[in-house]
Amino acid sequence: NAGVMQNPRHLVRRRGQEARLRCSPMKGHSHVYWYRQLPEEGLKFMVYLQKENIIDESGMPKERFSAEFPKEGPSILRIQQVVRGDSAAYFCASSLDSPGYTFGSGTRLTVV
Amino acid sequence: GIQVEQSPPDLILQEGANSTLRCNFSDSVNNLQWFHQNPWGQLINLFYIPSGTKQNGRLSATTVATERYSLLYISSSQTTDSGVYFCAVSNQAGTALIFGKGTTLSVSS
């Protein structure tokens, strides 16, 4: 079992570009969660998805951020027109059924 | 919403020492987890412990749900224990984890 796979591990984008972060959950897991960790801070919840459905997006910024978890393929967190404040580590987690999270290794986004 | 507070914020130990990390939460919860984030940033799930006591090697955890706190014990600490320890509880809807700010542990040889 390969665990939760996130790619890329590191992503550098210029201000105004788009960032696409991918997350493949553990085999058999149908729940996916995205969290953001700013430097020197704890993790903040962004969004919870099940296949083809957004269950809770209360932590997502209202603009520029979107997430999907299609029937086939990985979950995608998309950030449009990135700004310097978007620089952070983005973690994905999956679960078979709450609780029992398994986190991926994260994507470190740097906006220059 | 639920508040999660961890103490101490920082802890410096010599190898072999024991330590206790504390997590207080402001409301009743049915899901509490402890995580270790190693110096490379990887998050490892240590315990799922909404109540009671669990042990895994040199680590153990106790949650007293009625008094709204949880403790993580690390015995005979090793340099590989260094990193940040997070406590997290479920929100009321059970759709997300709310993390504390963590305890940063540094173990020196």
Coordinates of N, CA and C in Angstrom, one line a residue:
Chain A
N1 N 0.8 -1.2 0.0 CA 0.0 0.0 0.0 C 0.9 1.2 0.0
A2 N 0.7 2.0 -1.0 CA 1.7 3.1 -1.2 C 1.4 4.3 -0.3
G3 N 0.3 4.3 0.4 CA 0.0 5.5 1.2 C -0.6 6.6 0.4
V4 N -0.7 7.8 1.0 CA -1.3 8.9 0.4 C -0.1 9.6 -0.4
M5 N -0.4 9.7 -1.7 CA 0.7 10.3 -2.6 C 0.3 11.7 -3.0
Q6 N 1.2 12.6 -2.8 CA 1.0 14.0 -3.2 C 2.1 14.4 -4.2
N7 N 1.7 15.1 -5.2 CA 2.8 15.6 -6.1 C 2.3 16.9 -6.7
P8 N 3.2 17.8 -7.0 CA 4.7 17.6 -6.8 C 5.0 17.8 -5.3
R9 N 6.2 17.5 -4.9 CA 6.7 17.7 -3.5 C 7.0 19.2 -3.3
H10 N 7.5 19.8 -4.3 CA 7.9 21.2 -4.3 C 7.3 21.9 -5.6
L11 N 6.8 23.1 -5.5 CA 6.2 23.8 -6.6 C 6.5 25.2 -6.5
V12 N 7.1 25.8 -7.5 CA 7.4 27.2 -7.5 C 6.6 27.9 -8.6
R13 N 5.9 28.9 -8.2 CA 5.1 29.6 -9.2 C 5.4 31.1 -9.0
R14 N 5.3 31.8 -10.2 CA 5.3 33.3 -10.1 C 4.0 33.8 -9.8
R15 N 4.0 35.0 -9.2 CA 2.7 35.7 -8.9 C 1.8 35.8 -10.1
G16 N 0.5 35.4 -10.0 CA -0.4 35.4 -11.1 C -0.6 34.1 -11.8
Q17 N 0.3 33.2 -11.6 CA 0.2 31.9 -12.3 C -0.8 31.0 -11.5
E18 N -1.0 29.8 -12.1 CA -1.9 28.9 -11.4 C -1.1 27.8 -10.8
A19 N -1.5 27.2 -9.7 CA -0.9 26.1 -9.0 C -1.9 25.0 -9.0
R20 N -1.5 23.8 -9.4 CA -2.3 22.6 -9.3 C -1.6 21.5 -8.5
L21 N -2.3 21.2 -7.3 CA -1.7 20.2 -6.4 C -2.5 18.9 -6.5
R22 N -1.8 17.8 -6.6 CA -2.5 16.5 -6.7 C -2.4 15.6 -5.5
C23 N -3.4 14.9 -5.3 CA -3.4 13.9 -4.1 C -4.1 12.6 -4.5
S24 N -3.4 11.5 -4.4 CA -4.0 10.2 -4.6 C -4.1 9.6 -3.3
P25 N -5.4 9.3 -2.8 CA -5.6 8.7 -1.5 C -5.1 7.3 -1.4
M26 N -5.1 6.8 -0.2 CA -4.7 5.4 -0.1 C -5.8 4.5 -0.8
K27 N -5.4 3.4 -1.2 CA -6.3 2.5 -1.9 C -7.5 2.1 -1.0
G28 N -8.6 2.3 -1.6 CA -9.9 2.0 -0.9 C -10.4 3.2 -0.1
H29 N -9.6 4.2 0.1 CA -10.1 5.4 0.9 C -11.0 6.3 0.0
S30 N -12.1 6.7 0.5 CA -13.0 7.5 -0.3 C -13.2 8.9 0.2
H31 N -12.5 9.2 1.3 CA -12.6 10.5 2.0 C -11.2 11.2 1.8
V32 N -11.3 12.4 1.3 CA -10.0 13.2 1.1 C -10.2 14.6 1.8
Y33 N -9.1 15.0 2.4 CA -9.1 16.3 3.1 C -7.9 17.1 2.7
W34 N -8.0 18.4 2.6 CA -6.9 19.2 2.3 C -6.7 20.2 3.5
Y35 N -5.4 20.4 3.9 CA -5.0 21.3 4.9 C -3.9 22.1 4.5
R36 N -3.8 23.3 5.1 CA -2.7 24.2 4.7 C -1.9 24.5 6.0
Q37 N -0.6 24.6 5.9 CA 0.2 24.9 7.0 C 1.1 26.1 6.6
L38 N 0.9 27.2 7.2 CA 1.7 28.4 7.0 C 3.0 28.2 7.9
P39 N 4.1 28.9 7.6 CA 5.3 28.8 8.3 C 5.1 29.0 9.8
E40 N 5.6 28.1 10.7 CA 5.6 28.2 12.1 C 4.2 28.1 12.7
E41 N 3.2 27.5 11.9 CA 1.9 27.4 12.4 C 1.4 26.0 12.3
G42 N 0.3 25.7 13.0 CA -0.4 24.4 12.8 C -1.1 24.3 11.5
L43 N -1.7 23.2 11.3 CA -2.5 22.9 10.1 C -3.9 23.5 10.2
K44 N -4.4 24.1 9.1 CA -5.7 24.6 9.0 C -6.5 23.9 8.0
F45 N -7.7 23.4 8.3 CA -8.6 22.7 7.4 C -9.0 23.6 6.3
M46 N -9.0 23.0 5.1 CA -9.5 23.7 3.9 C -10.8 23.1 3.4
V47 N -10.7 21.8 3.0 CA -11.9 21.2 2.4 C -11.9 19.7 2.6
Y48 N -13.1 19.2 2.6 CA -13.3 17.7 2.7 C -14.2 17.2 1.6
L49 N -13.7 16.2 0.9 CA -14.4 15.7 -0.3 C -14.5 14.2 -0.3
Q50 N -15.6 13.8 -0.9 CA -15.8 12.4 -1.2 C -15.9 12.3 -2.7
K51 N -15.9 11.2 -3.3 CA -15.9 11.0 -4.7 C -17.0 11.9 -5.4
E52 N -16.6 12.9 -6.2 CA -17.4 13.7 -7.0 C -18.3 14.7 -6.1
N53 N -18.0 14.8 -4.8 CA -18.8 15.6 -4.0 C -17.9 16.4 -3.0
I54 N -18.2 17.7 -2.8 CA -17.6 18.5 -1.8 C -18.5 18.5 -0.6
I55 N -18.0 17.9 0.5 CA -18.8 17.8 1.7 C -18.7 19.0 2.6
D56 N -17.5 19.5 2.8 CA -17.3 20.7 3.7 C -16.2 21.5 3.1
E57 N -16.5 22.7 2.7 CA -15.5 23.6 2.1 C -15.4 24.9 3.0
S58 N -15.7 24.8 4.3 CA -15.8 26.0 5.1 C -14.4 26.6 5.3
G59 N -13.3 25.9 5.1 CA -12.0 26.5 5.3 C -11.3 27.0 4.0
M60 N -12.0 26.9 2.9 CA -11.5 27.4 1.6 C -11.6 28.9 1.5
P61 N -10.6 29.6 1.1 CA -10.8 31.0 0.8 C -11.8 31.1 -0.3
K62 N -12.6 32.2 -0.2 CA -13.7 32.4 -1.1 C -13.3 32.6 -2.6
E63 N -12.2 33.1 -2.8 CA -11.8 33.3 -4.2 C -10.5 32.6 -4.5
R64 N -10.3 32.2 -5.8 CA -9.1 31.7 -6.4 C -8.8 30.2 -6.0
F65 N -9.4 29.7 -5.0 CA -9.2 28.3 -4.6 C -10.4 27.4 -5.0
S66 N -10.0 26.2 -5.5 CA -11.1 25.3 -5.7 C -10.5 23.9 -5.6
A67 N -11.4 22.9 -5.3 CA -10.9 21.5 -5.1 C -11.9 20.6 -5.8
E68 N -11.4 19.5 -6.3 CA -12.3 18.4 -6.8 C -11.7 17.1 -6.5
F69 N -12.6 16.1 -6.5 CA -12.2 14.7 -6.4 C -13.0 13.9 -7.3
P70 N -12.6 13.7 -8.6 CA -13.4 13.1 -9.6 C -13.6 11.6 -9.4
K71 N -14.5 11.1 -10.1 CA -14.8 9.6 -10.0 C -13.5 8.8 -10.3
E72 N -12.7 9.3 -11.3 CA -11.5 8.6 -11.6 C -10.3 9.6 -11.4
G73 N -9.2 9.2 -10.9 CA -8.1 10.0 -10.8 C -7.9 10.7 -9.4
P74 N -6.9 11.5 -9.3 CA -6.6 12.1 -8.0 C -7.5 13.3 -7.6
S75 N -7.4 13.7 -6.4 CA -8.0 14.9 -6.0 C -7.1 16.0 -6.4
I76 N -7.6 17.2 -6.8 CA -6.9 18.3 -7.2 C -7.2 19.5 -6.4
L77 N -6.2 20.2 -5.9 CA -6.4 21.5 -5.3 C -5.8 22.5 -6.2
R78 N -6.7 23.5 -6.7 CA -6.3 24.4 -7.7 C -6.3 25.8 -7.1
I79 N -5.2 26.5 -7.3 CA -5.1 27.9 -6.8 C -4.8 28.8 -8.0
Q80 N -5.7 29.7 -8.3 CA -5.6 30.5 -9.5 C -4.9 31.9 -9.1
Q81 N -4.2 32.4 -10.0 CA -3.6 33.8 -9.8 C -2.9 33.8 -8.4
V82 N -1.9 33.0 -8.2 CA -1.3 32.9 -6.9 C -0.7 34.2 -6.4
V83 N -0.7 34.4 -5.1 CA 0.0 35.6 -4.5 C 1.0 35.1 -3.5
R84 N 1.9 35.9 -3.0 CA 2.9 35.5 -2.1 C 2.3 34.9 -0.8
G85 N 1.2 35.4 -0.4 CA 0.6 34.8 0.8 C 0.1 33.4 0.7
D86 N 0.1 32.9 -0.6 CA -0.3 31.5 -0.8 C 0.8 30.5 -0.5
S87 N 2.0 31.0 -0.3 CA 3.2 30.2 0.0 C 3.0 29.5 1.3
A88 N 3.0 28.1 1.2 CA 2.7 27.3 2.4 C 2.9 25.9 2.0
A89 N 2.8 25.0 3.0 CA 2.8 23.6 2.8 C 1.3 23.1 2.7
Y90 N 1.0 22.4 1.7 CA -0.4 21.9 1.5 C -0.4 20.4 1.7
F91 N -1.2 20.0 2.7 CA -1.2 18.5 3.0 C -2.6 18.0 2.6
C92 N -2.5 16.8 2.1 CA -3.7 16.0 1.8 C -3.8 14.8 2.8
A93 N -4.9 14.4 3.2 CA -5.1 13.2 4.0 C -6.3 12.4 3.5
S94 N -6.3 11.2 3.7 CA -7.4 10.3 3.3 C -7.8 9.4 4.5
S95 N -9.0 9.0 4.4 CA -9.5 8.0 5.4 C -10.5 7.1 4.7
L96 N -10.6 5.9 5.3 CA -11.6 4.9 4.9 C -13.0 5.4 5.4
D97 N -12.9 5.7 6.7 CA -14.1 6.3 7.3 C -13.6 7.0 8.5
S98 N -14.1 8.2 8.8 CA -13.6 9.0 9.9 C -13.7 8.2 11.2
P99 N -12.8 8.2 12.1 CA -11.5 8.9 12.0 C -10.4 8.1 11.3
G100 N -9.2 8.4 11.7 CA -8.1 7.6 11.2 C -7.5 8.2 10.0
Y101 N -7.0 9.4 10.1 CA -6.4 10.0 9.0 C -5.0 9.5 8.7
T102 N -4.7 9.4 7.4 CA -3.3 9.2 6.9 C -2.9 10.4 6.1
F103 N -1.9 11.1 6.4 CA -1.4 12.3 5.6 C -0.4 11.9 4.6
G104 N -0.5 12.7 3.5 CA 0.6 12.6 2.5 C 1.8 13.4 3.0
S105 N 2.8 13.5 2.2 CA 4.1 14.2 2.6 C 4.0 15.7 2.3
G106 N 2.9 16.1 1.6 CA 2.7 17.5 1.4 C 3.4 18.0 0.1
T107 N 2.8 19.2 -0.3 CA 3.4 20.0 -1.4 C 3.8 21.3 -0.9
R108 N 5.1 21.7 -1.0 CA 5.5 23.0 -0.6 C 5.5 23.9 -1.7
L109 N 4.5 24.9 -1.6 CA 4.3 25.9 -2.7 C 5.1 27.2 -2.3
T110 N 5.9 27.6 -3.2 CA 6.6 28.9 -3.1 C 6.2 29.8 -4.2
V111 N 5.7 31.0 -3.9 CA 5.3 32.0 -4.9 C 6.3 33.1 -4.9
V112 N 6.9 33.3 -6.1 CA 8.0 34.3 -6.2 C 7.5 35.5 -7.0
Chain B
G1 N -16.3 28.0 17.8 CA -15.8 26.7 17.5 C -14.9 26.2 18.6
I2 N -14.5 24.9 18.4 CA -13.7 24.3 19.4 C -12.3 24.9 19.4
Q3 N -11.7 25.1 20.6 CA -10.4 25.6 20.7 C -9.5 24.5 21.2
V4 N -8.3 24.4 20.7 CA -7.3 23.4 21.1 C -6.0 24.2 21.5
E5 N -5.6 23.9 22.7 CA -4.4 24.6 23.2 C -3.4 23.5 23.7
Q6 N -2.1 23.7 23.3 CA -1.1 22.7 23.6 C 0.0 23.4 24.4
S7 N 0.5 22.6 25.3 CA 1.6 23.1 26.2 C 2.6 22.0 26.5
P8 N 3.9 22.4 26.7 CA 4.5 23.7 26.4 C 4.6 24.0 24.9
P9 N 4.9 25.2 24.5 CA 5.1 25.4 23.1 C 6.4 24.9 22.6
D10 N 7.4 24.9 23.5 CA 8.8 24.4 23.1 C 9.3 23.5 24.3
L11 N 10.1 22.5 23.9 CA 10.6 21.6 25.0 C 12.0 21.2 24.5
I12 N 13.0 21.3 25.3 CA 14.4 20.9 25.0 C 14.8 19.8 26.0
L13 N 15.2 18.7 25.5 CA 15.6 17.6 26.3 C 16.9 17.0 26.0
Q14 N 17.5 16.4 26.9 CA 18.7 15.5 26.7 C 18.2 14.1 26.3
E15 N 18.9 13.4 25.5 CA 18.6 12.1 25.2 C 18.4 11.2 26.5
G16 N 17.3 10.5 26.5 CA 17.1 9.6 27.6 C 16.1 10.2 28.6
A17 N 15.8 11.4 28.5 CA 14.8 12.1 29.4 C 13.4 11.7 29.0
N18 N 12.5 11.9 30.0 CA 11.1 11.7 29.8 C 10.4 13.0 29.7
S19 N 9.2 13.0 29.0 CA 8.5 14.3 28.9 C 7.0 14.0 28.8
T20 N 6.2 15.1 29.1 CA 4.8 15.0 29.0 C 4.3 16.2 28.3
L21 N 3.5 16.0 27.2 CA 2.9 17.1 26.4 C 1.4 17.1 26.7
R22 N 0.9 18.3 26.8 CA -0.5 18.4 27.2 C -1.3 19.1 26.1
C23 N -2.6 18.6 26.0 CA -3.5 19.2 25.0 C -4.8 19.4 25.7
N24 N -5.3 20.7 25.8 CA -6.6 21.1 26.3 C -7.5 21.4 25.2
F25 N -8.8 21.0 25.3 CA -9.8 21.4 24.3 C -11.0 21.9 25.0
S26 N -11.7 22.8 24.3 CA -12.8 23.6 24.9 C -14.2 23.0 25.0
D27 N -14.3 21.9 24.3 CA -15.7 21.3 24.2 C -15.5 19.8 24.1
S28 N -16.6 19.1 24.4 CA -16.6 17.6 24.3 C -16.3 17.2 22.8
V29 N -15.5 16.2 22.7 CA -15.1 15.7 21.4 C -15.2 14.2 21.3
N30 N -15.4 13.7 20.1 CA -15.4 12.2 20.0 C -14.3 11.7 19.1
N31 N -13.3 12.6 18.8 CA -12.2 12.2 18.0 C -11.0 13.1 18.4
L32 N -10.0 12.4 19.0 CA -8.8 13.2 19.3 C -7.6 12.4 18.8
Q33 N -6.7 13.0 18.1 CA -5.5 12.4 17.5 C -4.3 13.1 17.9
W34 N -3.2 12.4 18.0 CA -1.9 13.0 18.2 C -1.0 12.7 16.9
F35 N -0.3 13.7 16.4 CA 0.5 13.6 15.3 C 1.9 14.1 15.6
H36 N 2.9 13.5 14.9 CA 4.3 13.9 15.0 C 4.7 14.4 13.6
Q37 N 5.2 15.7 13.5 CA 5.7 16.2 12.3 C 7.2 16.2 12.4
N38 N 7.9 15.3 11.6 CA 9.3 15.2 11.8 C 10.0 16.5 11.1
P39 N 11.3 16.6 11.3 CA 12.0 17.8 10.8 C 12.0 17.9 9.2
W40 N 11.6 16.9 8.5 CA 11.4 16.9 7.1 C 10.0 17.3 6.7
G41 N 9.1 17.5 7.7 CA 7.8 17.9 7.4 C 6.7 16.9 7.3
Q42 N 7.1 15.6 7.4 CA 6.2 14.5 7.3 C 5.3 14.4 8.5
L43 N 4.0 14.2 8.4 CA 3.1 14.0 9.5 C 2.8 12.6 9.7
I44 N 3.0 12.1 10.9 CA 2.8 10.7 11.3 C 1.7 10.7 12.3
N45 N 0.7 9.8 12.1 CA -0.4 9.7 13.1 C 0.1 8.8 14.2
L46 N 0.2 9.3 15.4 CA 0.7 8.5 16.5 C -0.5 7.7 17.2
F47 N -1.5 8.5 17.6 CA -2.6 7.8 18.3 C -3.9 8.4 17.9
Y48 N -4.9 7.6 17.8 CA -6.3 8.0 17.8 C -6.9 7.6 19.2
I49 N -7.2 8.6 20.0 CA -7.5 8.4 21.4 C -8.5 9.3 22.0
P50 N -9.8 9.1 21.6 CA -10.9 9.9 22.1 C -11.1 9.8 23.7
S51 N -10.6 8.7 24.2 CA -10.7 8.5 25.7 C -9.8 7.3 26.0
G52 N -9.4 7.3 27.3 CA -8.6 6.1 27.8 C -7.2 6.3 27.6
T53 N -6.5 5.2 27.6 CA -5.0 5.2 27.5 C -4.6 4.2 26.5
K54 N -3.5 4.6 25.7 CA -2.9 3.7 24.7 C -1.4 3.8 24.8
Q55 N -0.8 2.7 24.5 CA 0.7 2.7 24.5 C 1.2 2.1 23.2
N56 N 2.3 2.7 22.7 CA 3.0 2.2 21.5 C 4.5 2.4 21.7
G57 N 5.1 1.4 22.2 CA 6.6 1.5 22.5 C 6.9 2.5 23.6
R58 N 7.7 3.5 23.3 CA 8.1 4.5 24.3 C 7.0 5.6 24.4
L59 N 6.1 5.6 23.5 CA 5.0 6.6 23.6 C 3.7 6.0 24.2
S60 N 3.1 6.9 24.9 CA 1.8 6.5 25.4 C 0.9 7.8 25.5
A61 N -0.4 7.6 25.5 CA -1.3 8.8 25.5 C -2.5 8.5 26.4
T62 N -2.9 9.5 27.0 CA -4.1 9.4 27.9 C -5.0 10.5 27.6
T63 N -6.3 10.3 27.4 CA -7.3 11.3 27.2 C -8.4 11.2 28.3
V64 N -8.6 12.3 29.0 CA -9.7 12.3 30.0 C -10.8 13.2 29.4
A65 N -11.7 12.6 28.7 CA -12.7 13.4 27.9 C -13.5 14.3 28.8
T66 N -13.9 13.8 30.0 CA -14.8 14.5 30.9 C -14.1 15.8 31.4
E67 N -12.8 15.8 31.4 CA -12.0 17.0 31.9 C -11.4 17.7 30.7
R68 N -11.6 17.2 29.5 CA -11.2 17.9 28.3 C -9.7 18.2 28.2
Y69 N -8.9 17.1 28.4 CA -7.5 17.2 28.1 C -7.0 15.8 27.7
S70 N -5.8 15.9 27.1 CA -5.1 14.7 26.7 C -3.6 14.9 27.0
L71 N -2.9 13.8 27.3 CA -1.5 13.9 27.6 C -0.8 12.9 26.7
L72 N 0.4 13.3 26.2 CA 1.2 12.4 25.4 C 2.5 12.3 26.2
Y73 N 2.9 11.0 26.5 CA 4.1 10.8 27.3 C 5.2 10.2 26.3
I74 N 6.4 10.7 26.4 CA 7.5 10.2 25.7 C 8.5 9.8 26.7
S75 N 8.9 8.5 26.7 CA 9.9 8.0 27.7 C 11.2 7.8 27.0
S76 N 12.3 7.9 27.7 CA 13.6 7.6 27.2 C 13.8 8.2 25.8
S77 N 13.6 9.5 25.7 CA 13.6 10.2 24.4 C 14.9 10.0 23.6
Q78 N 14.7 10.0 22.3 CA 15.8 9.8 21.4 C 15.8 11.0 20.4
T79 N 17.0 11.2 19.8 CA 17.1 12.4 18.9 C 16.0 12.3 17.7
T80 N 15.7 11.1 17.4 CA 14.7 10.9 16.3 C 13.2 11.3 16.8
D81 N 13.1 11.6 18.1 CA 11.8 12.1 18.5 C 11.6 13.6 18.3
S82 N 12.6 14.2 17.9 CA 12.6 15.7 17.6 C 11.5 16.0 16.5
G83 N 11.0 17.2 16.7 CA 10.0 17.6 15.7 C 8.8 18.3 16.4
V84 N 7.7 18.4 15.8 CA 6.6 19.1 16.3 C 5.5 18.1 16.6
Y85 N 4.9 18.1 17.8 CA 3.8 17.2 18.1 C 2.5 18.0 18.1
F86 N 1.5 17.5 17.3 CA 0.2 18.2 17.2 C -0.9 17.3 17.8
C87 N -1.7 18.0 18.5 CA -3.0 17.4 19.0 C -4.1 18.0 18.0
A88 N -5.0 17.1 17.7 CA -6.1 17.6 16.8 C -7.4 16.9 17.2
V89 N -8.5 17.7 17.2 CA -9.8 17.1 17.5 C -10.8 17.4 16.4
S90 N -11.8 16.6 16.4 CA -12.9 16.8 15.3 C -13.7 18.1 15.6
N91 N -14.1 18.7 14.5 CA -15.1 19.8 14.7 C -16.5 19.1 15.0
Q92 N -17.5 19.9 15.3 CA -18.8 19.3 15.8 C -19.4 18.5 14.7
A93 N -19.2 18.9 13.4 CA -19.8 18.2 12.3 C -19.1 16.9 12.0
G94 N -17.9 16.7 12.6 CA -17.1 15.5 12.3 C -16.5 15.5 10.9
T95 N -16.4 16.7 10.3 CA -15.9 16.8 8.9 C -14.5 17.3 8.8
A96 N -13.9 17.7 9.9 CA -12.5 18.3 9.8 C -11.9 18.1 11.2
L97 N -10.5 18.2 11.2 CA -9.7 18.2 12.4 C -9.3 19.6 12.7
I98 N -9.4 20.0 14.0 CA -8.9 21.3 14.4 C -7.6 21.0 15.2
F99 N -6.5 21.6 14.7 CA -5.2 21.4 15.2 C -4.8 22.4 16.3
G100 N -4.1 22.0 17.3 CA -3.4 22.9 18.1 C -2.2 23.5 17.4
K101 N -1.5 24.4 18.1 CA -0.3 25.0 17.5 C 0.9 24.2 17.6
G102 N 0.8 23.1 18.4 CA 1.9 22.2 18.5 C 2.9 22.5 19.6
T103 N 3.6 21.4 19.9 CA 4.8 21.5 20.9 C 6.0 21.1 20.1
T104 N 7.0 22.0 20.0 CA 8.2 21.7 19.3 C 9.2 21.1 20.3
L105 N 9.6 19.8 20.0 CA 10.5 19.1 20.8 C 11.9 19.0 20.2
S106 N 12.9 19.3 20.9 CA 14.3 19.1 20.5 C 15.0 18.2 21.4
V107 N 15.5 17.1 20.9 CA 16.2 16.2 21.8 C 17.7 16.2 21.3
S108 N 18.6 16.4 22.2 CA 20.0 16.5 21.9 C 20.7 15.3 22.5
S109 N 21.8 14.9 21.8 CA 22.5 13.7 22.3 C 23.7 14.2 23.3

